[in-house]
Coordinates of C-alpha atoms and ligand atoms in Angstrom, one line a residue:
M1 CA 242.9 139.0 -132.0
K2 CA 239.2 138.0 -132.0
K3 CA 237.1 138.6 -135.1
N4 CA 234.7 141.0 -133.3
T5 CA 237.7 143.1 -131.9
I6 CA 239.0 143.5 -135.5
L7 CA 235.5 144.5 -136.6
G8 CA 235.3 147.0 -133.8
L9 CA 238.7 148.5 -134.8
L10 CA 237.8 148.7 -138.5
L11 CA 234.5 150.5 -137.5
I12 CA 236.5 153.1 -135.4
I13 CA 238.9 153.7 -138.4
F14 CA 235.9 154.0 -140.8
T15 CA 234.0 156.4 -138.5
W16 CA 237.2 158.4 -138.0
W17 CA 237.7 158.6 -141.8
I18 CA 234.1 159.8 -142.3
I19 CA 234.5 162.5 -139.6
A20 CA 237.8 163.6 -141.2
F21 CA 236.2 163.7 -144.6
F22 CA 233.3 165.9 -143.5
T23 CA 235.3 168.1 -141.2
N24 CA 237.8 168.6 -144.0
N25 CA 240.3 170.3 -141.7
Q26 CA 243.6 168.3 -141.3
L27 CA 244.6 170.5 -138.4
L28 CA 241.7 169.3 -136.3
I29 CA 241.0 165.7 -137.6
P30 CA 243.6 164.2 -139.9
F31 CA 242.8 161.3 -142.2
P32 CA 243.7 157.8 -140.7
Q33 CA 246.0 157.0 -143.6
N34 CA 248.1 160.2 -142.8
V35 CA 248.3 159.2 -139.2
F36 CA 249.4 155.7 -140.1
K37 CA 252.1 157.2 -142.4
E38 CA 253.3 159.4 -139.5
M39 CA 253.5 156.3 -137.3
G40 CA 255.6 154.6 -139.9
K41 CA 257.9 157.6 -139.9
L42 CA 258.2 157.4 -136.1
F43 CA 259.1 153.7 -136.3
L44 CA 262.0 154.7 -138.6
D45 CA 263.1 157.5 -136.3
Y46 CA 265.9 156.7 -133.8
S47 CA 264.7 159.3 -131.3
F48 CA 261.3 157.5 -131.0
Y49 CA 263.1 154.5 -129.5
T50 CA 265.2 156.6 -127.1
D51 CA 261.9 158.3 -126.0
L52 CA 260.3 154.9 -125.5
L53 CA 263.2 153.7 -123.5
N54 CA 263.2 156.8 -121.3
T55 CA 259.4 156.4 -120.6
V56 CA 259.7 152.7 -119.9
S57 CA 262.6 153.1 -117.5
K58 CA 260.6 155.7 -115.6
I59 CA 257.7 153.2 -115.4
I60 CA 260.0 150.5 -114.1
I61 CA 261.7 152.8 -111.5
G62 CA 258.3 154.2 -110.4
F63 CA 256.9 150.7 -110.1
F64 CA 259.7 149.3 -108.0
I65 CA 260.0 152.4 -105.8
S66 CA 256.3 152.3 -105.1
L67 CA 256.4 148.6 -104.3
L68 CA 259.5 148.9 -102.2
I69 CA 258.0 151.7 -100.0
G70 CA 254.3 150.6 -100.3
I71 CA 254.7 147.0 -99.3
P72 CA 256.4 147.5 -95.9
I73 CA 254.1 150.4 -95.1
G74 CA 251.1 148.3 -96.1
F75 CA 252.4 145.4 -94.0
I76 CA 252.8 147.6 -90.9
S77 CA 249.3 149.1 -91.5
G78 CA 247.9 145.6 -91.7
L79 CA 249.5 144.5 -88.5
S80 CA 248.9 147.6 -86.4
Q81 CA 245.5 149.2 -86.5
R82 CA 246.9 152.2 -84.6
F83 CA 249.6 152.8 -87.3
F84 CA 246.9 152.4 -90.0
E85 CA 244.7 155.0 -88.3
I86 CA 247.5 157.5 -87.9
F87 CA 248.7 156.9 -91.5
R88 CA 245.2 156.9 -93.1
P89 CA 244.7 160.7 -93.3
F90 CA 247.9 161.0 -95.3
L91 CA 246.7 158.4 -97.7
M92 CA 243.3 160.1 -98.0
I93 CA 245.0 163.4 -98.8
I94 CA 247.1 161.8 -101.5
Q95 CA 244.1 160.0 -103.0
S96 CA 241.9 163.0 -103.1
S97 CA 244.4 165.5 -104.5
P98 CA 244.3 166.0 -108.3
V99 CA 247.4 164.8 -110.3
V100 CA 248.2 168.4 -111.3
S101 CA 248.9 169.2 -107.6
Y102 CA 251.6 166.6 -107.5
I103 CA 253.0 167.9 -110.8
A104 CA 253.1 171.4 -109.3
I105 CA 254.8 170.2 -106.1
S106 CA 257.3 168.0 -107.9
M107 CA 258.2 170.7 -110.3
L108 CA 259.0 172.9 -107.3
W109 CA 261.0 170.1 -105.7
F110 CA 262.7 168.4 -108.7
G111 CA 262.2 170.9 -111.5
I112 CA 261.3 169.8 -115.1
G113 CA 263.0 166.4 -115.8
F114 CA 263.3 162.7 -115.1
Y115 CA 262.0 162.6 -111.5
T116 CA 258.8 164.5 -111.8
P117 CA 256.9 161.8 -113.8
I118 CA 258.2 159.2 -111.4
F119 CA 257.0 161.2 -108.4
V120 CA 253.6 161.6 -110.0
A121 CA 253.3 157.9 -110.7
F122 CA 254.4 157.1 -107.2
M123 CA 251.7 159.4 -105.7
V124 CA 249.0 157.7 -107.8
I125 CA 249.9 154.1 -107.1
F126 CA 251.5 154.2 -103.7
P127 CA 248.1 154.5 -101.8
V128 CA 246.6 151.7 -103.8
I129 CA 249.6 149.4 -102.8
V130 CA 249.4 150.4 -99.1
L131 CA 245.7 149.9 -98.9
N132 CA 245.7 146.5 -100.7
I133 CA 248.6 145.0 -98.8
S134 CA 247.2 146.2 -95.5
E135 CA 243.9 144.6 -96.4
G136 CA 245.8 141.4 -97.3
I137 CA 247.6 141.3 -93.9
K138 CA 244.3 142.0 -92.1
S139 CA 242.6 139.1 -93.9
T140 CA 245.4 136.6 -93.0
D141 CA 243.7 133.6 -91.5
K142 CA 243.9 134.1 -87.7
K143 CA 243.5 130.4 -87.2
L144 CA 246.7 129.7 -89.1
L145 CA 248.5 132.3 -87.0
E146 CA 247.2 130.6 -83.9
M147 CA 248.4 127.3 -85.2
A148 CA 251.9 128.8 -85.8
K149 CA 251.9 130.2 -82.3
V150 CA 251.1 126.9 -80.7
Y151 CA 253.9 125.2 -82.7
N152 CA 256.4 128.0 -81.7
I153 CA 257.1 128.8 -85.3
R154 CA 259.9 131.4 -86.0
K155 CA 258.8 134.9 -86.9
K156 CA 260.7 134.6 -90.2
D157 CA 258.7 131.5 -91.2
I158 CA 255.4 133.0 -90.1
F159 CA 256.2 136.0 -92.4
L160 CA 257.3 133.9 -95.3
K161 CA 254.9 131.0 -95.1
I162 CA 251.7 132.6 -93.7
Y163 CA 251.7 136.3 -94.1
F164 CA 253.5 136.6 -97.5
P165 CA 251.4 134.0 -99.3
S166 CA 248.2 135.5 -97.8
I167 CA 249.0 138.9 -99.4
I168 CA 249.8 137.4 -102.8
P169 CA 246.1 137.6 -104.1
F170 CA 246.0 141.2 -102.9
L171 CA 249.4 141.9 -104.6
K172 CA 247.9 140.5 -107.8
S173 CA 244.8 142.6 -107.6
T174 CA 247.1 145.6 -106.9
L175 CA 249.1 144.8 -110.1
N176 CA 245.8 144.7 -112.0
M177 CA 244.6 148.0 -110.5
I178 CA 247.8 149.9 -111.1
S179 CA 248.7 148.5 -114.5
G180 CA 246.7 151.2 -116.3
S181 CA 247.3 154.1 -114.0
L182 CA 251.1 153.7 -113.8
W183 CA 251.6 154.1 -117.6
K184 CA 249.1 157.0 -117.9
S185 CA 250.5 158.9 -114.9
I186 CA 254.1 158.7 -116.2
V187 CA 253.0 160.1 -119.6
V188 CA 251.0 162.9 -118.0
G189 CA 254.0 163.7 -115.8
E190 CA 256.2 163.8 -118.9
F191 CA 253.7 165.8 -120.9
L192 CA 253.5 168.6 -118.3
A193 CA 256.9 168.5 -116.6
G194 CA 259.2 166.1 -118.4
D195 CA 262.4 166.7 -120.5
K196 CA 262.4 163.4 -122.4
G197 CA 260.1 160.6 -123.2
L198 CA 257.0 159.9 -125.2
G199 CA 254.8 162.3 -123.2
V200 CA 257.4 165.1 -124.0
S201 CA 257.4 164.3 -127.7
L202 CA 253.6 164.4 -127.7
S203 CA 253.7 167.8 -126.1
F204 CA 256.2 169.1 -128.7
S205 CA 254.0 167.8 -131.5
K206 CA 251.0 169.7 -130.0
I207 CA 253.1 172.9 -129.8
A208 CA 254.2 172.5 -133.4
L209 CA 250.5 171.9 -134.4
N210 CA 251.6 168.6 -136.0
T211 CA 248.2 167.0 -135.6
D212 CA 249.2 163.8 -137.6
R213 CA 252.0 163.2 -135.1
V214 CA 249.7 164.0 -132.0
F215 CA 247.3 161.4 -133.3
A216 CA 250.1 158.9 -134.1
Y217 CA 251.6 159.3 -130.5
T218 CA 248.1 158.9 -129.0
I219 CA 247.5 155.6 -130.8
L220 CA 251.0 154.4 -129.9
L221 CA 250.6 155.4 -126.3
A222 CA 247.3 153.5 -126.1
I223 CA 248.9 150.4 -127.7
F224 CA 251.9 150.6 -125.2
G225 CA 249.4 151.2 -122.3
M226 CA 247.5 148.1 -123.3
L227 CA 250.7 146.0 -123.6
S228 CA 252.0 147.2 -120.2
E229 CA 248.6 146.4 -118.7
K230 CA 248.7 142.9 -120.2
F231 CA 252.3 142.4 -119.0
L232 CA 251.4 143.3 -115.4
K233 CA 248.3 141.2 -115.5
K234 CA 250.3 138.3 -116.8
L235 CA 252.8 138.8 -113.9
S236 CA 249.8 138.5 -111.5
K237 CA 248.9 135.1 -112.8
N238 CA 250.7 132.0 -111.7
K239 CA 249.9 128.3 -111.3
K240 CA 250.3 126.0 -108.4
K241 CA 253.4 123.9 -109.1
K242 CA 253.8 120.3 -108.0
K243 CA 257.0 120.1 -106.0
E244 CA 259.2 117.1 -105.8
I245 CA 259.6 115.7 -102.3
K246 CA 263.1 115.0 -101.4
N247 CA 264.7 113.8 -98.2
I248 CA 266.3 117.2 -97.8
K249 CA 267.9 116.5 -94.5
V250 CA 268.9 113.3 -92.9
V251 CA 269.4 114.4 -89.3
H252 CA 269.0 112.7 -85.9
I253 CA 265.9 110.6 -85.5
N254 CA 264.1 112.7 -83.0
K255 CA 262.2 110.1 -81.1
N256 CA 261.5 109.9 -77.4
N257 CA 264.4 112.1 -76.5
N258 CA 264.4 114.3 -73.5
K259 CA 260.7 114.4 -72.9
N260 CA 259.6 117.0 -70.5
L261 CA 256.8 115.1 -68.8
H262 CA 254.8 116.4 -65.9
D263 CA 251.2 116.2 -64.8
I264 CA 249.2 119.2 -66.1
I265 CA 247.5 121.0 -63.2
I266 CA 244.6 123.4 -63.6
K267 CA 243.4 125.2 -60.4
G268 CA 240.5 127.6 -60.0
L269 CA 240.4 128.5 -63.7
N270 CA 237.9 131.2 -64.8
K271 CA 236.9 132.1 -68.3
K272 CA 233.9 133.9 -69.8
F273 CA 233.0 135.2 -73.2
G274 CA 231.0 138.4 -72.7
N275 CA 228.5 137.4 -70.0
D276 CA 228.7 133.7 -70.9
V277 CA 230.6 132.1 -68.0
I278 CA 232.3 128.9 -69.3
L279 CA 234.7 128.1 -66.6
S280 CA 234.3 129.1 -63.0
G281 CA 236.8 127.9 -60.4
F282 CA 237.5 124.8 -62.6
D283 CA 240.0 122.3 -61.3
I284 CA 241.5 119.3 -63.2
I285 CA 244.7 117.3 -63.3
F286 CA 245.8 115.6 -66.5
K287 CA 248.2 112.7 -65.8
K288 CA 251.5 112.7 -67.5
S289 CA 252.1 110.1 -70.3
K290 CA 248.5 109.0 -70.1
I291 CA 245.6 109.4 -72.5
N292 CA 243.3 111.9 -70.8
V293 CA 239.8 112.2 -72.3
L294 CA 237.3 115.0 -71.9
L295 CA 233.9 113.7 -72.8
G296 CA 230.8 115.9 -72.8
E297 CA 228.1 117.6 -74.8
S298 CA 228.7 120.1 -77.5
G299 CA 229.4 123.8 -76.5
I300 CA 230.2 123.3 -72.8
G301 CA 233.8 124.4 -72.9
K302 CA 236.0 121.4 -73.8
T303 CA 237.8 123.2 -76.7
T304 CA 238.1 126.3 -74.5
I305 CA 240.3 124.3 -72.0
L306 CA 242.5 123.1 -74.9
N307 CA 242.8 126.6 -76.2
I308 CA 243.8 128.0 -72.8
L309 CA 246.4 125.3 -72.3
S310 CA 247.9 125.9 -75.8
G311 CA 248.0 129.7 -75.3
I312 CA 245.5 130.5 -78.0
L313 CA 243.1 131.9 -75.4
K314 CA 243.9 133.9 -72.3
K315 CA 242.5 132.8 -69.0
E316 CA 240.8 135.3 -66.8
S317 CA 242.3 134.0 -63.6
G318 CA 243.4 130.8 -62.0
E319 CA 246.5 128.7 -62.0
I320 CA 247.8 126.5 -64.8
I321 CA 250.9 124.4 -64.5
V322 CA 251.9 123.0 -67.9
E323 CA 255.4 122.4 -69.2
G324 CA 256.8 121.1 -72.4
K325 CA 256.1 121.2 -76.2
I326 CA 252.5 121.1 -77.1
G327 CA 251.2 119.7 -80.4
Y328 CA 247.6 120.4 -81.3
V329 CA 245.3 118.3 -83.5
F330 CA 242.8 121.1 -84.3
Q331 CA 239.1 120.5 -84.8
D332 CA 239.3 122.4 -88.0
D333 CA 242.6 121.0 -89.3
R334 CA 244.4 124.3 -89.9
L335 CA 246.6 123.0 -92.7
I336 CA 248.2 125.8 -94.7
P337 CA 246.4 125.8 -98.1
W338 CA 249.4 126.9 -100.2
L339 CA 251.8 124.4 -98.7
N340 CA 251.7 120.7 -99.7
V341 CA 251.3 118.0 -97.1
Y342 CA 255.1 117.5 -96.8
E343 CA 255.6 121.3 -96.3
N344 CA 252.8 121.4 -93.8
I345 CA 254.5 118.8 -91.7
V346 CA 258.0 120.2 -91.9
F347 CA 256.6 123.6 -91.1
V348 CA 256.3 122.5 -87.5
N349 CA 259.6 120.5 -87.4
D350 CA 262.1 121.1 -90.2
E351 CA 264.5 118.5 -88.7
I352 CA 262.2 115.5 -89.1
N353 CA 263.4 112.7 -91.3
L354 CA 261.4 111.8 -94.4
E355 CA 261.6 108.1 -93.3
I356 CA 259.8 108.9 -90.1
I357 CA 257.1 110.8 -91.9
E358 CA 256.6 107.8 -94.2
K359 CA 256.4 105.5 -91.2
Y360 CA 253.6 107.6 -89.7
L361 CA 251.9 107.8 -93.1
K362 CA 251.8 104.0 -93.2
S363 CA 250.5 103.9 -89.7
F364 CA 247.7 106.2 -90.7
N365 CA 246.9 104.2 -93.8
L366 CA 248.0 107.0 -96.2
E367 CA 250.1 106.6 -99.4
K368 CA 253.5 108.3 -99.7
E369 CA 252.1 110.2 -102.8
I370 CA 250.0 112.3 -100.5
L371 CA 253.0 114.3 -99.5
S372 CA 253.0 116.3 -102.7
K373 CA 249.3 117.0 -102.5
Y374 CA 247.7 120.3 -101.3
P375 CA 245.1 120.4 -98.6
D376 CA 242.3 121.2 -101.1
E377 CA 243.1 117.9 -102.8
L378 CA 242.5 115.9 -99.7
S379 CA 239.3 114.4 -98.2
G380 CA 238.1 115.5 -94.8
G381 CA 239.4 112.3 -93.2
M382 CA 242.8 112.6 -94.9
K383 CA 243.1 116.2 -93.6
K384 CA 242.4 115.0 -90.1
R385 CA 245.1 112.3 -90.4
I386 CA 247.7 114.9 -91.6
N387 CA 246.6 117.2 -88.8
L388 CA 247.4 114.3 -86.4
L389 CA 250.6 113.4 -88.2
R390 CA 251.8 117.1 -88.0
A391 CA 251.2 117.1 -84.2
I392 CA 253.2 113.9 -83.7
A393 CA 255.9 115.0 -86.1
Y394 CA 256.4 118.1 -83.8
N395 CA 257.8 115.6 -81.3
P396 CA 255.6 117.0 -78.5
D397 CA 255.5 116.3 -74.8
I398 CA 251.8 116.9 -74.8
I399 CA 249.2 116.4 -77.6
L400 CA 245.9 118.2 -77.5
M401 CA 243.4 116.4 -79.7
D402 CA 240.1 118.1 -80.5
E403 CA 237.7 115.6 -82.1
A404 CA 240.7 114.2 -83.9
F405 CA 238.9 111.2 -85.3
S406 CA 235.7 112.8 -86.5
S407 CA 235.2 112.5 -90.3
I408 CA 237.5 109.5 -90.4
D409 CA 235.6 106.3 -91.5
V410 CA 235.1 103.7 -88.8
S411 CA 237.5 101.1 -90.1
N412 CA 240.3 103.6 -90.6
K413 CA 239.4 105.3 -87.2
Y414 CA 240.1 102.2 -85.2
K415 CA 243.2 101.3 -87.2
I416 CA 244.5 104.8 -86.6
I417 CA 243.6 104.7 -82.9
K418 CA 245.6 101.4 -82.6
E419 CA 248.6 102.9 -84.3
L420 CA 248.4 106.0 -82.2
I421 CA 248.3 103.9 -79.1
N422 CA 251.6 102.2 -80.2
I423 CA 253.2 105.6 -81.0
Q424 CA 252.1 107.0 -77.6
K425 CA 253.4 103.9 -75.8
E426 CA 256.8 104.4 -77.5
E427 CA 257.0 108.2 -77.3
K428 CA 255.1 108.6 -74.0
F429 CA 253.6 112.0 -74.7
T430 CA 250.7 113.1 -72.6
V431 CA 247.4 113.1 -74.5
I432 CA 244.4 115.4 -73.7
M433 CA 241.6 114.5 -76.0
V434 CA 238.2 116.0 -76.5
T435 CA 235.4 113.9 -77.9
H436 CA 231.7 113.2 -77.9
D437 CA 232.1 109.6 -78.9
P438 CA 231.9 106.9 -76.1
F439 CA 233.4 104.4 -78.6
E440 CA 236.5 106.5 -78.9
V441 CA 236.8 106.7 -75.1
A442 CA 236.3 102.9 -74.8
N443 CA 239.1 102.3 -77.3
F444 CA 241.5 105.1 -76.3
G445 CA 240.7 106.6 -72.9
E446 CA 242.7 106.0 -69.8
N447 CA 241.8 108.9 -67.5
V448 CA 238.3 109.9 -68.5
F449 CA 236.6 113.1 -67.4
I450 CA 232.9 113.1 -68.0
L451 CA 231.9 116.8 -68.1
E452 CA 228.7 118.8 -67.9
G453 CA 228.0 122.6 -67.9
K454 CA 227.6 125.6 -67.8
P455 CA 229.8 126.6 -66.1
L456 CA 231.8 123.4 -66.8
K457 CA 231.8 120.8 -64.0
I458 CA 233.4 117.3 -63.8
K459 CA 230.5 114.9 -63.4
K460 CA 232.7 111.8 -63.0
I461 CA 236.4 110.8 -63.2
M462 CA 237.1 107.3 -64.4
N463 CA 240.5 105.7 -64.5
F464 CA 241.1 102.7 -66.6
K465 CA 244.0 100.3 -67.3
R466 CA 246.6 101.4 -69.9
V467 CA 245.1 101.0 -73.4
F468 CA 247.9 98.7 -74.6
E469 CA 247.2 96.3 -71.6
R470 CA 243.5 96.0 -72.4
N471 CA 241.6 93.5 -74.5
L472 CA 238.3 93.7 -76.3
E473 CA 236.3 92.6 -73.2
D474 CA 237.9 95.4 -71.2
N475 CA 236.9 97.9 -73.8
H476 CA 233.3 96.6 -73.9
E477 CA 233.1 97.0 -70.2
I478 CA 234.4 100.5 -70.3
L479 CA 231.8 101.4 -73.0
Y480 CA 229.0 99.9 -70.9
K481 CA 230.1 101.9 -67.8
I482 CA 230.4 105.2 -69.8
N483 CA 227.0 104.7 -71.5
K484 CA 225.4 104.0 -68.1
I485 CA 226.7 107.3 -66.8
L486 CA 225.8 109.3 -69.9
L487 CA 222.3 107.8 -70.2
G488 CA 221.8 108.3 -66.4
Ligands
ATP1 N1 236.4 132.9 -79.0 C1 235.2 132.8 -78.5 N2 234.4 133.9 -78.4 C2 233.1 133.8 -77.9 N3 232.5 132.7 -77.5 C3 233.3 131.6 -77.6 C4 234.6 131.6 -78.1 N4 235.1 130.3 -78.0 C5 234.1 129.5 -77.5 N5 233.0 130.3 -77.3 C6 231.7 129.8 -76.7 O1 232.1 129.1 -75.5 C7 231.2 128.0 -75.4 C8 232.1 126.7 -75.3 O2 232.8 126.5 -76.5 P1 233.8 125.3 -76.7 O3 234.2 125.4 -78.2 O4 234.8 125.3 -75.7 O5 232.8 124.1 -76.5 P2 233.0 122.5 -76.8 O6 232.5 121.9 -75.6 O7 234.4 122.3 -77.2 O8 232.0 122.3 -78.0 P3 232.2 121.3 -79.2 O9 232.2 120.0 -78.7 O10 230.9 121.6 -80.0 O11 233.4 121.7 -79.9 C9 230.3 128.0 -76.6 O12 229.1 128.5 -76.2 C10 231.0 128.9 -77.6 O13 230.1 129.5 -78.4

């Protein structure tokens, strides 16, 4: 205990003593020493402990019942705005009614006894749980959910690895919020309508005009309240643990097997945001097993095409023929913050062998130790490379890459491009890559679409030799040609 807290407590006891001295009426204000003596008597009394046990068991039962009912309802309220709107008036009525109303109702339903205090506590903390959990679900990062949708993640994993960790901070703040009210509402319930417990004993002491004992119980209840509050707050604190990376599964090496390779055809695609027409009758064909590049100014609709292809955005009209598994190297990484690098990778493919991951890490100039790090411990360039590695680890037929190499330093960028070319040559997935950078196109592009907008148009299509058949002079020539078009 801190020095100032002790000083504060001593001051309270001293002021209390002064008031008791001047009031000089033990029935109204007893002396502190008498109350402390009474507390000592309580500690030696067996029935005090049975009362305490009774009250604590009600707290535990009330707490778990409220969580058990409140969490699923909060979850559904967060997922469905309609359900939330229908349920909200009920919550508002519960929250605005005085505690004595629940006591009156529960006395009618359950009589005086064990269940009434639990019911009262439930009515006090249930709305807090529902509202907090529903808020947690609503605030789940939509971008992570989109990423999970693109990678066809099972509903169970979306729940356990995205939704559930997202509501943990809200669950913690719920514990903080209910920690005081849970204890108090149980004691109030016992005081007015209980048959056993500390609240009941307090009520009997009042009826018997045993002021020493009323004060003794009040102090003890305050101490227990503080302890239970501290305990629940402690429950709400946890630390990020470093996990050991093990080769959990050694399964088939999933390379280049049964690729579903087709040209990707887009015909007459229309898309607008409000009145902003981005795509109007847009046609394009991306060649299978090739590196297709979309090059163009910022904000003209390149990402929109990738988002429509991956199913993140809905098209207004038009035809899209796309088959196969799609991996997406997102512009904004979309790594799950509470999963380490290894877990982020196996999130999209839990059958991948650790040896393959390590091989890719080496290709992308990353150390094995990075696997146990969390996204917030990585640099921007590292995150980009893990984003890329995750897409490849998915064993996709198509990889969409949205400015995949931005924020990677130049020397690493070209090493990674070289490695990526080798992987692509071996695995033959189709690449559709968005970039602003003519250098990336010169080193990586095979079918290059130079775009302009709005609405988006193809200014020029350029087909080059396969990248692994090109030499430095070829790349220089491509760069020259592209720059010539871009600079007019
Ligand atoms: N979900 C959305 N809602 C509203 N407007 C959007 C949405 N997504 C994109 N836009 C708008 O559509 C236009 C094209 O955006 P898009 O991200 O496709 O461009 P881009 O060519 O990929 O740009 P950049 O290279 O800067 O990423 C922009 O004006 C953008 O503001």
